[in-house]
mmCIF file of C-alpha atoms in Angstrom:
data_model
loop_
_atom_site.group_PDB
_atom_site.id
_atom_site.type_symbol
_atom_site.label_atom_id
_atom_site.label_comp_id
_atom_site.label_asym_id
_atom_site.label_seq_id
_atom_site.Cartn_x
_atom_site.Cartn_y
_atom_site.Cartn_z
ATOM 1 C CA SER A 1 -39.050 16.772 -18.452
ATOM 2 C CA VAL A 2 -36.499 13.879 -17.245
ATOM 3 C CA LYS A 3 -35.112 16.304 -14.568
ATOM 4 C CA ALA A 4 -38.531 16.691 -13.098
ATOM 5 C CA ILE A 5 -39.072 12.825 -13.157
ATOM 6 C CA PHE A 6 -35.797 12.333 -11.306
ATOM 7 C CA ARG A 7 -36.859 14.924 -8.878
ATOM 8 C CA GLU A 8 -40.147 13.283 -8.083
ATOM 9 C CA LEU A 9 -38.339 9.887 -7.838
ATOM 10 C CA THR A 10 -35.973 11.287 -5.297
ATOM 11 C CA GLU A 11 -38.890 12.633 -3.185
ATOM 12 C CA VAL A 12 -40.507 9.153 -3.204
ATOM 13 C CA LEU A 13 -37.260 7.349 -2.509
ATOM 14 C CA CYS A 14 -36.574 9.748 0.593
ATOM 15 C CA VAL A 15 -39.821 9.165 2.150
ATOM 16 C CA GLU A 16 -39.212 7.252 5.466
ATOM 17 C CA ASN A 17 -35.642 6.327 3.858
ATOM 18 C CA GLN A 18 -37.099 4.027 1.531
ATOM 19 C CA PHE A 19 -33.757 4.011 -0.497
ATOM 20 C CA SER A 20 -31.969 2.659 2.575
ATOM 21 C CA ASN A 21 -34.575 0.011 3.647
ATOM 22 C CA SER A 22 -34.422 -2.087 0.376
ATOM 23 C CA ARG A 23 -33.165 -5.582 0.984
ATOM 24 C CA HIS A 24 -31.586 -5.410 -2.598
ATOM 25 C CA LEU A 25 -28.130 -4.133 -2.738
ATOM 26 C CA HIS A 26 -28.562 -2.966 -6.410
ATOM 27 C CA SER A 27 -31.854 -1.064 -5.686
ATOM 28 C CA ARG A 28 -30.113 0.640 -2.595
ATOM 29 C CA LEU A 29 -27.046 1.655 -4.560
ATOM 30 C CA LEU A 30 -28.958 2.858 -7.581
ATOM 31 C CA SER A 31 -31.425 4.686 -5.524
ATOM 32 C CA SER A 32 -28.359 6.282 -3.721
ATOM 33 C CA LEU A 33 -27.109 7.516 -6.954
ATOM 34 C CA VAL A 34 -30.078 8.965 -8.275
ATOM 35 C CA ILE A 35 -30.402 10.903 -4.866
ATOM 36 C CA LEU A 36 -26.810 12.123 -5.162
ATOM 37 C CA LYS A 37 -27.523 13.280 -8.921
ATOM 38 C CA THR A 38 -30.895 14.869 -8.263
ATOM 39 C CA SER A 39 -31.122 15.950 -4.482
ATOM 40 C CA VAL A 40 -30.226 19.433 -3.296
ATOM 41 C CA GLN A 41 -30.906 18.584 0.556
ATOM 42 C CA ILE A 42 -27.882 18.172 2.483
ATOM 43 C CA GLN A 43 -29.176 15.789 4.836
ATOM 44 C CA VAL A 44 -30.561 13.430 2.147
ATOM 45 C CA ILE A 45 -27.242 13.624 0.229
ATOM 46 C CA GLN A 46 -25.237 12.667 3.414
ATOM 47 C CA LYS A 47 -27.650 9.746 4.188
ATOM 48 C CA ALA A 48 -27.049 8.521 0.440
ATOM 49 C CA LEU A 49 -23.432 8.786 0.934
ATOM 50 C CA LYS A 50 -23.377 6.829 4.353
ATOM 51 C CA GLN A 51 -25.697 4.219 2.468
ATOM 52 C CA ILE A 52 -23.049 3.827 -0.216
ATOM 53 C CA LEU A 53 -20.136 3.454 2.384
ATOM 54 C CA LEU A 54 -22.231 1.023 4.100
ATOM 55 C CA ASP A 55 -23.016 -1.100 1.028
ATOM 56 C CA LEU A 56 -19.511 -1.039 -0.320
ATOM 57 C CA HIS A 57 -18.479 -3.587 2.434
ATOM 58 C CA GLU A 58 -20.848 -6.072 0.623
ATOM 59 C CA ASP A 59 -19.967 -8.335 -2.031
ATOM 60 C CA GLY A 60 -20.724 -7.118 -5.574
ATOM 61 C CA ALA A 61 -21.294 -3.402 -4.358
ATOM 62 C CA ARG A 62 -17.970 -2.146 -5.944
ATOM 63 C CA GLU A 63 -19.091 -3.642 -9.292
ATOM 64 C CA ILE A 64 -22.509 -2.307 -9.098
ATOM 65 C CA LEU A 65 -21.036 1.135 -8.865
ATOM 66 C CA LEU A 66 -18.181 0.840 -11.385
ATOM 67 C CA ASP A 67 -20.780 -0.772 -14.004
ATOM 68 C CA ASN A 68 -23.168 2.028 -13.602
ATOM 69 C CA ALA A 69 -20.466 4.829 -13.583
ATOM 70 C CA GLY A 70 -21.330 5.768 -9.955
ATOM 71 C CA TYR A 71 -17.966 7.383 -9.590
ATOM 72 C CA LEU A 72 -18.892 10.051 -12.255
ATOM 73 C CA ILE A 73 -21.689 11.142 -9.929
ATOM 74 C CA LEU A 74 -19.539 11.093 -6.985
ATOM 75 C CA LEU A 75 -17.012 13.238 -8.663
ATOM 76 C CA SER A 76 -19.637 15.612 -9.836
ATOM 77 C CA ASN A 77 -20.697 16.273 -6.206
ATOM 78 C CA LEU A 78 -16.900 17.425 -5.310
ATOM 79 C CA ASN A 79 -18.167 21.230 -5.523
ATOM 80 C CA ASP A 80 -20.027 20.777 -2.081
ATOM 81 C CA PRO A 81 -17.366 20.959 0.574
ATOM 82 C CA LEU A 82 -19.646 19.428 3.222
ATOM 83 C CA GLN A 83 -19.427 16.085 1.066
ATOM 84 C CA HIS A 84 -15.658 15.863 0.364
ATOM 85 C CA ALA A 85 -14.697 13.633 3.167
ATOM 86 C CA SER A 86 -17.621 11.072 2.304
ATOM 87 C CA ILE A 87 -16.930 11.173 -1.411
ATOM 88 C CA LEU A 88 -13.440 10.647 -0.924
ATOM 89 C CA ASN A 89 -13.873 7.661 1.345
ATOM 90 C CA VAL A 90 -16.143 6.092 -1.349
ATOM 91 C CA LEU A 91 -13.475 6.577 -4.095
ATOM 92 C CA ILE A 92 -10.847 5.136 -1.784
ATOM 93 C CA LEU A 93 -12.773 1.954 -1.331
ATOM 94 C CA LEU A 94 -13.770 1.961 -5.245
ATOM 95 C CA THR A 95 -9.840 2.121 -5.935
ATOM 96 C CA LEU A 96 -8.809 -0.631 -3.502
ATOM 97 C CA ASP A 97 -8.303 -3.017 -6.523
ATOM 98 C CA MET A 98 -7.098 -0.862 -9.382
ATOM 99 C CA ARG A 99 -6.714 -3.576 -12.015
ATOM 100 C CA ASP A 100 -10.272 -3.126 -13.411
ATOM 101 C CA CYS A 101 -10.595 0.662 -12.599
ATOM 102 C CA GLU A 102 -9.099 2.259 -15.724
ATOM 103 C CA GLU A 103 -12.170 4.596 -16.297
ATOM 104 C CA ILE A 104 -12.269 5.816 -12.546
ATOM 105 C CA ILE A 105 -8.436 6.466 -12.478
ATOM 106 C CA LYS A 106 -8.808 8.549 -15.732
ATOM 107 C CA GLU A 107 -11.627 10.472 -14.154
ATOM 108 C CA ILE A 108 -9.789 10.875 -10.695
ATOM 109 C CA ILE A 109 -6.551 11.987 -12.663
ATOM 110 C CA SER A 110 -8.808 14.609 -14.435
ATOM 111 C CA HIS A 111 -9.860 15.801 -10.887
ATOM 112 C CA ILE A 112 -6.440 16.244 -9.449
ATOM 113 C CA PRO A 113 -6.707 20.083 -9.628
ATOM 114 C CA LYS A 114 -9.726 19.756 -7.517
ATOM 115 C CA PHE A 115 -8.304 17.480 -5.129
ATOM 116 C CA ILE A 116 -5.305 20.243 -4.891
ATOM 117 C CA GLU A 117 -7.908 22.917 -4.108
ATOM 118 C CA MET A 118 -9.335 20.507 -1.336
ATOM 119 C CA ILE A 119 -5.754 20.107 0.226
ATOM 120 C CA GLU A 120 -5.258 23.725 0.150
ATOM 121 C CA GLU A 121 -8.598 24.268 2.011
ATOM 122 C CA GLY A 122 -6.717 22.618 4.993
ATOM 123 C CA ASN A 123 -9.181 20.335 6.397
ATOM 124 C CA PRO A 124 -7.293 17.604 8.039
ATOM 125 C CA GLU A 125 -9.802 14.767 7.576
ATOM 126 C CA VAL A 126 -10.033 15.702 3.672
ATOM 127 C CA MET A 127 -6.487 16.271 3.605
ATOM 128 C CA THR A 128 -5.794 12.740 4.762
ATOM 129 C CA SER A 129 -8.240 11.136 2.429
ATOM 130 C CA VAL A 130 -6.720 13.027 -0.416
ATOM 131 C CA SER A 131 -3.266 12.055 0.399
ATOM 132 C CA ILE A 132 -4.289 8.376 0.529
ATOM 133 C CA LEU A 133 -6.178 8.294 -2.824
ATOM 134 C CA LEU A 134 -3.266 10.295 -4.426
ATOM 135 C CA GLN A 135 -0.566 7.834 -2.888
ATOM 136 C CA ARG A 136 -2.658 5.112 -4.463
ATOM 137 C CA ILE A 137 -2.826 6.381 -7.961
ATOM 138 C CA SER A 138 0.683 7.636 -7.955
ATOM 139 C CA THR A 139 1.846 4.237 -8.783
ATOM 140 C CA LEU A 140 0.289 4.258 -12.058
ATOM 141 C CA ALA A 141 2.073 5.502 -14.847
ATOM 142 C CA VAL A 142 -0.859 7.467 -16.473
ATOM 143 C CA ALA A 143 -1.223 9.468 -13.153
ATOM 144 C CA LYS A 144 2.596 10.309 -12.828
ATOM 145 C CA TYR A 145 2.795 13.192 -15.154
ATOM 146 C CA LYS A 146 -0.007 15.225 -13.606
ATOM 147 C CA LEU A 147 1.376 14.496 -10.200
ATOM 148 C CA ARG A 148 4.666 15.625 -11.087
ATOM 149 C CA GLN A 149 3.296 19.090 -11.720
ATOM 150 C CA THR A 150 2.073 19.357 -8.346
ATOM 151 C CA ALA A 151 5.368 18.004 -6.606
ATOM 152 C CA PRO A 152 6.065 21.214 -4.958
ATOM 153 C CA LEU A 153 2.768 21.349 -3.190
ATOM 154 C CA PHE A 154 3.389 17.826 -1.698
ATOM 155 C CA ARG A 155 6.757 18.953 -0.487
ATOM 156 C CA HIS A 156 5.117 21.947 1.128
ATOM 157 C CA MET A 157 2.635 19.731 2.684
ATOM 158 C CA ILE A 158 5.570 17.511 4.181
ATOM 159 C CA ASN A 159 7.277 20.465 5.466
ATOM 160 C CA GLU A 160 4.397 22.377 6.913
ATOM 161 C CA ASN A 161 1.656 19.812 7.931
ATOM 162 C CA GLY A 162 2.512 18.233 10.977
ATOM 163 C CA ASN A 163 0.245 15.129 10.391
ATOM 164 C CA SER A 164 2.678 12.017 9.957
ATOM 165 C CA LEU A 165 0.137 10.232 8.055
ATOM 166 C CA ILE A 166 -0.276 12.875 5.429
ATOM 167 C CA GLU A 167 3.495 13.417 5.236
ATOM 168 C CA LEU A 168 3.877 9.758 4.762
ATOM 169 C CA ASN A 169 1.441 9.506 2.102
ATOM 170 C CA PHE A 170 2.982 12.546 0.336
ATOM 171 C CA LYS A 171 6.418 11.255 0.707
ATOM 172 C CA ALA A 172 5.135 7.994 -0.851
ATOM 173 C CA VAL A 173 3.498 10.072 -3.784
ATOM 174 C CA LEU A 174 7.042 11.772 -4.414
ATOM 175 C CA MET A 175 8.688 8.668 -4.337
ATOM 176 C CA ASN A 176 6.235 7.065 -6.831
ATOM 177 C CA ILE A 177 6.577 9.850 -9.274
ATOM 178 C CA ASP A 178 10.254 9.997 -9.024
ATOM 179 C CA CYS A 179 10.468 13.385 -7.327
ATOM 180 C CA PHE A 180 11.450 12.566 -3.887
ATOM 181 C CA HIS A 181 15.163 13.748 -4.129
ATOM 182 C CA GLN A 182 14.546 16.995 -6.484
ATOM 183 C CA VAL A 183 13.806 19.266 -3.828
ATOM 184 C CA PRO A 184 15.100 19.100 -0.314
ATOM 185 C CA ILE A 185 12.618 18.101 2.514
ATOM 186 C CA SER A 186 13.374 20.028 5.662
#
């Protein structure tokens, strides 16, 4: 079966970190995506995410991930709380320039309920990353309606959090979605 082939490929790629030793950016990124899609070993997944984060600083890496819908694989891994921070960091880097990101933005918007769950879990690192990502997409008209539905949570986070970066990002979200003055912030 296809699944068995990908599992075997993942095992081969993981032997002595072959996926991260390639000199070819395209090979490293695609190998990392295969690993994210097929592996269940936490250490291997973490290495693949670290490799993607490193590679995203190279020219052309962002385009490779976008062209190969790597963001779909990343978003499908959001069910693992141990990977939240790394996945969010990759998504933040992928959305630095949103002019050519229509598909990824639609997927991020469809995952807003998951991001809200992640905020409610209370991990400060994850909350900071979510606030940055939501602040970034809140400037887009396609995201405003969905974000308006969660404005009360953003207000609560501003009032209760105590982290100035998170507060600042959620205030910016509220301003961008035109909800800043609707409910008083204490």
